[in-house]
Amino acid sequence: EDKVVQSPLSLVVHEGDTVTLNCSYEVTNFRSLLWYKQEKKAPTFLFMLTSSGIEKKSGRLSSILDKKELFSILNITATQTGDSAVYLCAVDRSGGVDNYGQNFVFGPGTRLSVLP
Amino acid sequence: GAVVSQHPSWVICKSGTSVKIECRSLDFQATTMFWYRQFPKQSLMLMATSNEGSKATYEQGVEKDKFLINHASLTLSTLTVTSAHPEDSSFYICSARDFTRGSTGELFFGEGSRLTVL
């Protein structure tokens, strides 16, 4: 059975700390791995990773994928209270360029709390 | 970026009534949209894939007659919770993938609809 596992499930840090969130997966027909940030409502897109070893960065956030070991990490440096959210990892297991169907598997999320 | 709009954001209804939630892609055409359900402090669970002009594809364990999905146009999908009961109370989210502008194909989510059944 395809699955996505995230760790830790919950994390409390203080402003300025650096955090690393983990996502491991076991899926068939891997296409890409995505990270989302969810605050009070729907998730917002952070990164999409398709190739191993290529780091994606956006401000204080960065992420990298290891397709051999089947995991990804999301790093947040110099955390701020506004980073408090649930961070979701999702794996897209759609197959083929003509297959627009979605077959995402979401992890349980990591609930990050950043204290002032 | 692409925008997906969901309406209503909040809905409270009496047990036994039906509730319709709309999901619109505002600046792109989406042949396929996806409906999720999220319980408190849990991850998103895919309920069904909505296909424009054809029947939706439901995930295992999701009642087709309970959660009616209609995708009548390339920009609108609706989810109707029929004969709602308190256990249907949840946060429902739709999403769509924008391929029309050569994007990388990431999902865009609606704002979500919180349903409370009394």
mmCIF file of C-alpha atoms in Angstrom, chain B residues 30-113:
data_model
loop_
_atom_site.group_PDB
_atom_site.id
_atom_site.type_symbol
_atom_site.label_atom_id
_atom_site.label_comp_id
_atom_site.label_asym_id
_atom_site.label_seq_id
_atom_site.Cartn_x
_atom_site.Cartn_y
_atom_site.Cartn_z
ATOM 1 C CA ALA B 30 -9.627 22.334 -15.303
ATOM 2 C CA THR B 31 -10.808 19.125 -16.926
ATOM 3 C CA THR B 32 -10.220 17.431 -13.636
ATOM 4 C CA MET B 33 -10.810 18.657 -10.108
ATOM 5 C CA PHE B 34 -10.369 16.853 -6.851
ATOM 6 C CA TRP B 35 -12.370 16.810 -3.657
ATOM 7 C CA TYR B 36 -10.824 16.212 -0.264
ATOM 8 C CA ARG B 37 -12.106 15.891 3.233
ATOM 9 C CA GLN B 38 -10.108 16.872 6.251
ATOM 10 C CA PHE B 39 -10.926 16.022 9.842
ATOM 11 C CA PRO B 40 -9.490 18.155 12.640
ATOM 12 C CA LYS B 41 -5.745 17.798 12.983
ATOM 13 C CA GLN B 42 -5.634 15.204 10.248
ATOM 14 C CA SER B 43 -4.319 15.209 6.725
ATOM 15 C CA LEU B 44 -6.279 15.606 3.536
ATOM 16 C CA MET B 45 -8.109 12.531 2.336
ATOM 17 C CA LEU B 46 -8.994 12.344 -1.332
ATOM 18 C CA MET B 47 -12.695 11.641 -1.724
ATOM 19 C CA ALA B 48 -13.157 11.707 -5.462
ATOM 20 C CA THR B 49 -11.816 12.896 -8.768
ATOM 21 C CA SER B 50 -14.235 15.060 -10.702
ATOM 22 C CA ASN B 51 -14.036 14.725 -14.478
ATOM 23 C CA GLU B 52 -15.608 17.288 -16.778
ATOM 24 C CA GLY B 53 -18.366 15.747 -18.842
ATOM 25 C CA SER B 54 -18.197 12.321 -17.250
ATOM 26 C CA LYS B 55 -18.784 10.544 -13.988
ATOM 27 C CA ALA B 56 -16.607 11.201 -11.006
ATOM 28 C CA THR B 57 -14.204 8.594 -9.755
ATOM 29 C CA TYR B 58 -14.654 7.878 -6.083
ATOM 30 C CA GLU B 59 -12.099 6.601 -3.645
ATOM 31 C CA GLN B 60 -12.737 3.391 -1.829
ATOM 32 C CA GLY B 61 -15.078 3.838 1.086
ATOM 33 C CA VAL B 62 -16.668 7.059 -0.186
ATOM 34 C CA GLU B 63 -20.407 6.761 -0.780
ATOM 35 C CA LYS B 64 -21.297 7.890 -4.279
ATOM 36 C CA ASP B 65 -24.925 8.499 -3.423
ATOM 37 C CA LYS B 66 -23.983 10.477 -0.376
ATOM 38 C CA PHE B 67 -21.452 12.761 -1.995
ATOM 39 C CA LEU B 68 -22.737 13.732 -5.423
ATOM 40 C CA ILE B 69 -20.191 15.325 -7.710
ATOM 41 C CA ASN B 70 -21.001 17.196 -10.880
ATOM 42 C CA HIS B 71 -18.436 18.702 -13.212
ATOM 43 C CA ALA B 72 -20.624 20.423 -15.773
ATOM 44 C CA SER B 73 -18.045 22.810 -17.202
ATOM 45 C CA LEU B 74 -14.313 23.248 -17.464
ATOM 46 C CA THR B 75 -14.320 25.738 -14.623
ATOM 47 C CA LEU B 76 -16.902 24.409 -12.196
ATOM 48 C CA SER B 77 -17.271 21.309 -10.084
ATOM 49 C CA THR B 78 -19.863 20.882 -7.358
ATOM 50 C CA LEU B 79 -20.015 18.568 -4.381
ATOM 51 C CA THR B 80 -23.432 17.928 -2.887
ATOM 52 C CA VAL B 81 -23.637 16.295 0.497
ATOM 53 C CA THR B 82 -27.047 14.668 0.458
ATOM 54 C CA SER B 83 -29.129 14.018 3.553
ATOM 55 C CA ALA B 84 -26.353 15.394 5.705
ATOM 56 C CA HIS B 85 -25.786 14.023 9.163
ATOM 57 C CA PRO B 86 -23.579 15.276 12.008
ATOM 58 C CA GLU B 87 -20.848 12.807 11.078
ATOM 59 C CA ASP B 88 -20.562 14.573 7.724
ATOM 60 C CA SER B 89 -19.374 17.687 9.518
ATOM 61 C CA SER B 90 -15.897 18.346 8.216
ATOM 62 C CA PHE B 91 -13.674 20.612 6.186
ATOM 63 C CA TYR B 92 -14.071 19.971 2.467
ATOM 64 C CA ILE B 93 -11.406 21.207 0.049
ATOM 65 C CA CYS B 94 -11.271 21.128 -3.714
ATOM 66 C CA SER B 95 -8.233 21.408 -5.922
ATOM 67 C CA ALA B 96 -7.305 21.548 -9.574
ATOM 68 C CA ARG B 97 -4.122 21.295 -11.554
ATOM 69 C CA ASP B 98 -3.312 23.994 -14.086
ATOM 70 C CA PHE B 99 -1.641 22.633 -17.189
ATOM 71 C CA THR B 100 -2.927 25.222 -19.626
ATOM 72 C CA ARG B 101 -0.106 27.703 -19.327
ATOM 73 C CA GLY B 102 2.779 25.306 -19.329
ATOM 74 C CA SER B 103 2.933 25.345 -15.577
ATOM 75 C CA THR B 104 4.675 22.648 -13.653
ATOM 76 C CA GLY B 105 1.362 21.084 -12.870
ATOM 77 C CA GLU B 106 1.153 21.745 -9.182
ATOM 78 C CA LEU B 107 -2.181 21.588 -7.439
ATOM 79 C CA PHE B 108 -4.043 24.734 -6.540
ATOM 80 C CA PHE B 109 -6.478 24.471 -3.700
ATOM 81 C CA GLY B 110 -9.727 26.219 -3.020
ATOM 82 C CA GLU B 111 -10.148 27.999 0.289
ATOM 83 C CA GLY B 112 -12.102 25.121 1.741
ATOM 84 C CA SER B 113 -15.642 24.821 3.057
#
